[in-house]
């Protein structure tokens, strides 16, 4: 089923969509700013996974097109990136950004990741911060892996919150903010530990155990810290829906400044998110990703 979310755009402060983070303008700006910080990590990861010149790559949950454009530069004019996104407005914005960047090797499919049809096989399927939102990531991974040629690459970046929260011991306001975001995501069904779960998700989808690593961007300036309070703003409708009180945090307008103050006083840095990268290659056999799950699916 294809979804569009025209009614949920703009300043829909109290609107709940079936995608946890929603599609307000401010959420889309947050995604773009977050992507700029993660870009060096993403580029290293995709290069390590073997993505390069001339390849055809499928990008799941392309959003504002940041991963899509990074990949488009990696594969060059002889390659092609197909971004899959179910929100038509996000695709329109991503297309405009692709045009403005002068990239001609990008196409978008406006569909749900469960319903992708492709005539030709891809060299790789990738995605960032998408499997964490899916009710059945194993079945999606299994079906998209079938669109990849034998020996092709499957590479995903998903979050881990546990490592990030461990950094907040001396930062009560930052920690409380992150704990409340964590609680809202938990009650909304998003998997905050999808990064670590990728190890089993890959195998349950019939893929070889992935190579993995965890990286965390760190910082303490107001723009960096604002990404945390902006994420909270995107989640406010869900906080209300799931009855998570934000009262502990006081005035949300002054939250970024107060976090900056406590981080400066502690002379330290905070993390934006723990980014787990996991990648593996399909085996050379044509039916390699059609195998049975390695174990019961517990993700
Ligand atoms: C957190 S954003 C990540 C965007 C981009 N990958 C990035 O890292 O900047 C997740 C995106 O996945 C899209 N999405 C979520 N569920 C989807 C589904 N079932 N099919 C297609 N797109 C989906 C959302 O609309 C959103 O644009």
CSV table of C-alpha atoms and ligand atoms in Angstrom, one decimal:
chain,number,residue,atom,x,y,z
A,1,UNK,CA,0.0,0.0,0.0
A,2,UNK,CA,1.3,3.4,-0.9
A,3,UNK,CA,1.0,6.2,1.7
A,4,UNK,CA,1.1,10.0,1.2
A,5,UNK,CA,1.0,12.4,4.1
A,6,UNK,CA,0.0,15.7,2.6
A,7,UNK,CA,-2.4,16.4,5.5
A,8,UNK,CA,0.4,15.9,8.1
A,9,UNK,CA,3.0,18.4,6.7
A,10,UNK,CA,3.9,21.9,7.9
A,11,UNK,CA,3.5,22.8,11.6
A,12,UNK,CA,1.4,19.8,12.5
A,13,UNK,CA,2.4,20.1,16.2
A,14,UNK,CA,-0.3,17.8,17.5
A,15,UNK,CA,-0.7,15.5,14.6
A,16,UNK,CA,0.2,11.8,14.8
A,17,UNK,CA,1.2,10.0,11.6
A,18,UNK,CA,1.8,6.3,11.2
A,19,UNK,CA,5.5,7.1,10.8
A,20,UNK,CA,6.9,7.9,14.3
A,21,UNK,CA,8.8,11.0,13.4
A,22,UNK,CA,6.2,12.5,11.1
A,23,UNK,CA,6.7,14.9,8.1
A,24,UNK,CA,6.7,18.4,9.4
A,25,UNK,CA,9.0,21.0,7.8
A,26,UNK,CA,11.0,21.2,11.0
A,27,UNK,CA,11.5,17.4,11.1
A,28,UNK,CA,12.7,17.4,7.5
A,29,UNK,CA,15.2,20.2,8.4
A,30,UNK,CA,16.4,18.1,11.4
A,31,UNK,CA,17.0,15.1,9.2
A,32,UNK,CA,19.1,17.2,6.8
A,33,UNK,CA,21.2,18.7,9.7
A,34,UNK,CA,21.6,15.2,11.3
A,35,UNK,CA,22.7,13.8,7.9
A,36,UNK,CA,25.4,16.4,7.5
A,37,UNK,CA,26.9,15.4,10.9
A,38,UNK,CA,26.7,11.7,10.1
A,39,UNK,CA,27.9,12.0,6.4
A,40,UNK,CA,31.6,11.2,7.1
A,41,UNK,CA,30.6,8.1,9.1
A,42,UNK,CA,28.2,7.1,6.3
A,43,UNK,CA,30.8,7.6,3.5
A,44,UNK,CA,33.5,5.5,5.3
A,45,UNK,CA,30.9,2.8,6.0
A,46,UNK,CA,29.6,2.5,2.4
A,47,UNK,CA,33.2,2.5,1.0
A,48,UNK,CA,34.2,-0.2,3.4
A,49,UNK,CA,31.1,-2.2,2.4
A,50,UNK,CA,32.3,-2.1,-1.2
A,51,UNK,CA,30.1,0.5,-2.8
A,52,UNK,CA,31.8,2.3,-5.6
A,53,UNK,CA,32.0,3.4,-9.2
A,54,UNK,CA,29.4,2.2,-11.7
A,55,UNK,CA,27.2,0.4,-9.2
A,56,UNK,CA,23.3,0.3,-9.1
A,57,UNK,CA,22.2,0.8,-5.5
A,58,UNK,CA,18.8,0.7,-3.8
A,59,UNK,CA,18.4,3.2,-0.9
A,60,UNK,CA,15.5,2.3,1.5
A,61,UNK,CA,13.6,5.1,3.3
A,62,UNK,CA,15.4,7.8,1.4
A,63,UNK,CA,13.7,10.7,3.2
A,64,UNK,CA,15.3,14.0,2.2
A,65,UNK,CA,17.8,12.2,0.0
A,66,UNK,CA,21.0,12.7,2.0
A,67,UNK,CA,22.1,9.0,1.8
A,68,UNK,CA,20.9,8.9,-1.8
A,69,UNK,CA,23.1,11.8,-2.8
A,70,UNK,CA,26.1,10.6,-0.9
A,71,UNK,CA,25.8,7.3,-2.7
A,72,UNK,CA,25.2,9.0,-6.1
A,73,UNK,CA,28.6,10.7,-5.7
A,74,UNK,CA,30.3,7.4,-4.7
A,75,UNK,CA,29.0,5.5,-7.7
A,76,UNK,CA,29.6,8.4,-10.1
A,77,UNK,CA,27.8,9.1,-13.4
A,78,UNK,CA,28.1,5.6,-14.6
A,79,UNK,CA,26.2,4.2,-11.6
A,80,UNK,CA,22.6,4.7,-10.5
A,81,UNK,CA,20.8,5.2,-7.2
A,82,UNK,CA,17.1,4.4,-6.6
A,83,UNK,CA,15.7,5.9,-3.5
A,84,UNK,CA,12.6,4.3,-2.0
A,85,UNK,CA,10.3,6.4,0.0
A,86,UNK,CA,6.6,6.2,0.8
A,87,UNK,CA,6.1,9.9,1.5
A,88,UNK,CA,5.5,11.8,-1.8
A,89,UNK,CA,6.4,15.2,-0.3
A,90,UNK,CA,9.7,13.9,1.0
A,91,UNK,CA,10.4,12.6,-2.5
A,92,UNK,CA,9.6,16.0,-4.0
A,93,UNK,CA,12.0,17.7,-1.7
A,94,UNK,CA,14.7,15.1,-2.2
A,95,UNK,CA,14.3,15.5,-6.0
A,96,UNK,CA,14.7,19.3,-5.8
A,97,UNK,CA,17.9,18.8,-3.7
A,98,UNK,CA,19.2,16.2,-6.2
A,99,UNK,CA,18.6,18.7,-9.1
A,100,UNK,CA,20.2,21.5,-7.2
A,101,UNK,CA,23.3,19.3,-6.5
A,102,UNK,CA,23.6,18.6,-10.3
A,103,UNK,CA,23.3,14.9,-9.8
A,104,UNK,CA,21.7,13.0,-12.8
A,105,UNK,CA,22.1,9.4,-11.7
A,106,UNK,CA,19.3,9.3,-9.1
A,107,UNK,CA,15.7,8.1,-9.4
A,108,UNK,CA,13.0,7.7,-6.7
A,109,UNK,CA,10.3,5.1,-6.2
A,110,UNK,CA,7.3,6.4,-4.3
A,111,UNK,CA,6.3,3.2,-2.6
A,112,UNK,CA,6.4,1.3,0.7
A,113,UNK,CA,9.6,-0.8,1.2
A,114,UNK,CA,7.4,-3.9,1.3
A,115,UNK,CA,6.2,-3.4,-2.2
A,116,UNK,CA,9.3,-2.8,-4.3
A,117,UNK,CA,9.3,-4.2,-7.8
A,118,UNK,CA,12.6,-4.0,-9.9
A,119,UNK,CA,13.2,-5.3,-13.4
A,120,UNK,CA,17.0,-5.5,-13.0
A,121,UNK,CA,19.1,-6.7,-10.1
A,122,UNK,CA,21.0,-4.2,-7.9
A,123,UNK,CA,24.6,-4.3,-6.9
A,124,UNK,CA,23.7,-3.3,-3.4
A,125,UNK,CA,20.7,-2.5,-1.1
A,126,UNK,CA,21.3,0.0,1.7
A,127,UNK,CA,19.4,2.1,4.2
A,128,UNK,CA,19.8,4.3,7.2
A,129,UNK,CA,17.4,4.6,10.2
A,130,UNK,CA,14.6,2.7,8.4
A,131,UNK,CA,14.6,-0.9,9.7
A,132,UNK,CA,14.1,0.5,13.2
A,133,UNK,CA,10.6,1.8,12.2
A,134,UNK,CA,9.4,-1.4,10.4
A,135,UNK,CA,7.1,-3.9,12.1
A,136,UNK,CA,8.9,-6.8,10.4
A,137,UNK,CA,12.4,-5.8,9.4
A,138,UNK,CA,13.4,-9.4,8.8
A,139,UNK,CA,10.9,-10.0,6.1
A,140,UNK,CA,11.7,-6.6,4.4
A,141,UNK,CA,15.4,-7.4,4.5
A,142,UNK,CA,14.7,-10.9,3.1
A,143,UNK,CA,12.6,-9.5,0.2
A,144,UNK,CA,15.0,-6.6,-0.7
A,145,UNK,CA,18.0,-9.0,-0.6
A,146,UNK,CA,16.3,-10.9,-3.4
A,147,UNK,CA,16.6,-7.7,-5.6
A,148,UNK,CA,20.4,-7.8,-5.1
A,149,UNK,CA,22.7,-9.8,-7.5
A,150,UNK,CA,24.7,-12.8,-6.2
A,151,UNK,CA,27.8,-11.5,-4.3
A,152,UNK,CA,26.1,-8.1,-4.0
A,153,UNK,CA,26.1,-6.0,-0.9
A,154,UNK,CA,23.5,-5.5,1.9
A,155,UNK,CA,24.5,-2.5,4.2
A,156,UNK,CA,22.4,-0.8,6.8
A,157,UNK,CA,23.1,1.9,9.5
A,158,UNK,CA,20.8,1.8,12.4
A,159,UNK,CA,20.9,3.3,15.9
A,160,UNK,CA,22.1,2.1,19.3
A,161,UNK,CA,20.9,4.2,22.3
A,162,UNK,CA,22.5,2.2,25.1
A,163,UNK,CA,26.1,3.4,24.4
A,164,UNK,CA,24.9,7.0,24.0
A,165,UNK,CA,22.9,7.1,27.3
A,166,UNK,CA,26.0,5.8,29.1
A,167,UNK,CA,27.8,9.1,28.3
A,168,UNK,CA,25.2,11.2,30.2
A,169,UNK,CA,26.0,10.3,33.9
A,170,UNK,CA,27.1,13.9,34.9
A,171,UNK,CA,24.5,15.7,32.6
A,172,UNK,CA,21.1,15.5,34.2
A,173,UNK,CA,19.2,17.7,31.8
A,174,UNK,CA,20.7,16.1,28.7
A,175,UNK,CA,20.2,12.6,30.1
A,176,UNK,CA,16.5,13.3,31.1
A,177,UNK,CA,15.8,14.6,27.6
A,178,UNK,CA,17.3,11.6,26.0
A,179,UNK,CA,15.6,9.2,28.4
A,180,UNK,CA,12.2,10.8,27.5
A,181,UNK,CA,12.9,10.6,23.8
A,182,UNK,CA,13.9,6.9,24.4
A,183,UNK,CA,10.6,6.3,26.3
A,184,UNK,CA,8.5,7.9,23.5
A,185,UNK,CA,10.2,5.8,20.8
A,186,UNK,CA,9.8,2.7,23.0
A,187,UNK,CA,6.1,3.2,23.4
A,188,UNK,CA,5.7,4.0,19.7
A,189,UNK,CA,7.2,0.6,18.7
A,190,UNK,CA,10.4,1.9,17.1
A,191,UNK,CA,13.5,-0.2,17.9
A,192,UNK,CA,16.1,2.0,19.5
A,193,UNK,CA,18.6,-0.9,19.5
A,194,UNK,CA,18.1,-1.9,15.9
A,195,UNK,CA,21.8,-1.3,15.3
A,196,UNK,CA,22.9,-4.2,17.5
A,197,UNK,CA,19.9,-6.3,16.4
A,198,UNK,CA,21.2,-6.2,12.8
A,199,UNK,CA,23.5,-9.0,13.6
A,200,UNK,CA,20.5,-11.4,14.0
A,201,UNK,CA,18.2,-9.6,11.6
A,202,UNK,CA,20.7,-10.2,8.7
A,203,UNK,CA,21.0,-13.9,9.6
A,204,UNK,CA,17.3,-14.4,10.0
A,205,UNK,CA,16.8,-12.9,6.6
A,206,UNK,CA,19.1,-15.6,5.1
A,207,UNK,CA,22.2,-13.4,4.9
A,208,UNK,CA,25.7,-14.1,6.2
A,209,UNK,CA,26.5,-12.6,9.6
A,210,UNK,CA,27.4,-9.0,9.0
A,211,UNK,CA,30.6,-7.1,9.7
A,212,UNK,CA,29.7,-4.4,12.2
A,213,UNK,CA,31.0,-1.3,14.0
A,214,UNK,CA,29.6,1.5,16.1
A,215,UNK,CA,30.5,5.2,15.7
A,216,UNK,CA,29.2,8.2,17.7
A,217,UNK,CA,29.4,11.7,16.6
A,218,UNK,CA,30.3,13.9,19.6
A,219,UNK,CA,29.9,17.6,20.1
A,220,UNK,CA,28.8,20.4,22.5
A,221,UNK,CA,27.9,23.5,20.4
A,222,UNK,CA,24.3,24.7,20.3
A,223,UNK,CA,23.6,23.5,16.8
A,224,UNK,CA,24.7,20.0,17.7
A,225,UNK,CA,22.7,20.0,20.9
A,226,UNK,CA,19.7,21.5,19.2
A,227,UNK,CA,19.3,18.3,17.2
A,228,UNK,CA,18.4,16.5,20.4
A,229,UNK,CA,15.7,19.1,21.4
A,230,UNK,CA,14.4,19.2,17.8
A,231,UNK,CA,14.0,15.4,17.8
A,232,UNK,CA,12.0,15.8,21.0
A,233,UNK,CA,9.8,18.5,19.2
A,234,UNK,CA,9.1,16.0,16.4
A,235,UNK,CA,8.0,13.5,18.9
A,236,UNK,CA,5.7,15.8,20.9
A,237,UNK,CA,2.5,14.5,19.3
A,238,UNK,CA,3.5,11.0,20.3
A,239,UNK,CA,4.5,12.0,23.8
A,240,UNK,CA,0.9,13.2,24.2
A,241,UNK,CA,-0.6,10.1,22.6
A,242,UNK,CA,1.5,7.8,24.8
A,243,UNK,CA,1.1,9.9,27.9
A,244,UNK,CA,4.8,10.6,28.4
A,245,UNK,CA,5.0,13.8,30.4
A,246,UNK,CA,7.7,16.3,29.4
A,247,UNK,CA,7.3,18.4,32.5
A,248,UNK,CA,10.6,17.4,34.0
A,249,UNK,CA,12.3,19.3,31.2
A,250,UNK,CA,10.8,22.7,31.9
A,251,UNK,CA,10.6,25.3,29.2
A,252,UNK,CA,11.4,23.5,25.9
A,253,UNK,CA,12.4,26.8,24.3
A,254,UNK,CA,15.3,27.2,26.7
A,255,UNK,CA,16.2,23.5,26.7
A,256,UNK,CA,19.1,23.7,24.2
A,257,UNK,CA,20.8,26.6,26.1
A,258,UNK,CA,20.4,24.8,29.4
A,259,UNK,CA,21.9,21.6,28.0
A,260,UNK,CA,24.8,23.6,26.5
A,261,UNK,CA,25.3,25.2,29.9
A,262,UNK,CA,25.6,21.9,31.8
A,263,UNK,CA,27.8,20.4,29.1
A,264,UNK,CA,30.1,23.4,29.2
A,265,UNK,CA,30.2,23.3,33.0
A,266,UNK,CA,31.2,19.6,32.9
A,267,UNK,CA,33.7,20.5,30.1
A,268,UNK,CA,32.6,17.5,28.1
A,269,UNK,CA,30.8,16.5,24.9
A,270,UNK,CA,27.5,14.6,24.2
A,271,UNK,CA,26.6,12.2,21.5
A,272,UNK,CA,24.0,12.7,18.8
A,273,UNK,CA,23.3,9.0,18.3
A,274,UNK,CA,25.2,5.7,18.2
A,275,UNK,CA,25.4,4.7,14.6
A,276,UNK,CA,25.8,1.0,14.0
A,277,UNK,CA,26.9,0.0,10.5
A,278,UNK,CA,26.3,-3.6,9.4
A,279,UNK,CA,27.1,-5.1,6.1
A,280,UNK,CA,27.5,-8.4,4.4
A,281,UNK,CA,27.7,-9.9,0.9
A,282,UNK,CA,25.2,-12.3,-0.5
A,283,UNK,CA,26.8,-15.6,-1.4
A,284,UNK,CA,27.5,-16.2,-5.1
A,285,UNK,CA,24.6,-18.6,-5.4
A,286,UNK,CA,21.5,-17.1,-7.1
A,287,UNK,CA,19.1,-18.2,-4.3
A,288,UNK,CA,21.4,-17.4,-1.4
A,289,UNK,CA,19.0,-15.0,0.4
A,290,UNK,CA,16.0,-17.3,0.3
A,291,UNK,CA,17.2,-19.5,3.2
A,292,UNK,CA,15.3,-20.2,6.3
A,293,UNK,CA,15.8,-18.0,9.4
A,294,UNK,CA,19.0,-18.9,11.4
A,295,UNK,CA,16.9,-18.8,14.6
A,296,UNK,CA,13.6,-17.6,16.0
A,297,UNK,CA,12.9,-13.9,15.1
A,298,UNK,CA,13.2,-11.9,18.3
A,299,UNK,CA,13.8,-8.4,17.0
B,1,LIG,C1,14.5,8.6,9.9
B,1,LIG,S1,14.1,8.9,8.2
B,1,LIG,C2,15.7,8.5,7.5
B,1,LIG,C3,16.0,9.2,6.1
B,1,LIG,C4,17.3,8.9,5.5
B,1,LIG,N1,17.6,7.5,5.3
B,1,LIG,C5,18.4,9.5,6.4
B,1,LIG,O1,19.1,8.8,7.1
B,1,LIG,O2,18.6,10.8,6.4
B,1,LIG,C6,13.2,7.4,7.7
B,1,LIG,C7,12.5,7.6,6.3
B,1,LIG,O3,11.9,6.3,6.0
B,1,LIG,C8,10.6,6.5,5.5
B,1,LIG,N2,9.8,5.3,5.7
B,1,LIG,C9,9.4,4.8,6.9
B,1,LIG,N3,8.7,3.6,6.7
B,1,LIG,C10,8.7,3.4,5.4
B,1,LIG,C11,8.2,2.3,4.6
B,1,LIG,N4,7.5,1.3,5.2
B,1,LIG,N5,8.3,2.4,3.3
B,1,LIG,C12,9.0,3.4,2.7
B,1,LIG,N6,9.6,4.4,3.4
B,1,LIG,C13,9.4,4.4,4.7
B,1,LIG,C14,10.1,7.7,6.2
B,1,LIG,O4,9.0,8.3,5.4
B,1,LIG,C15,11.3,8.5,6.3
B,1,LIG,O5,11.4,9.4,5.3
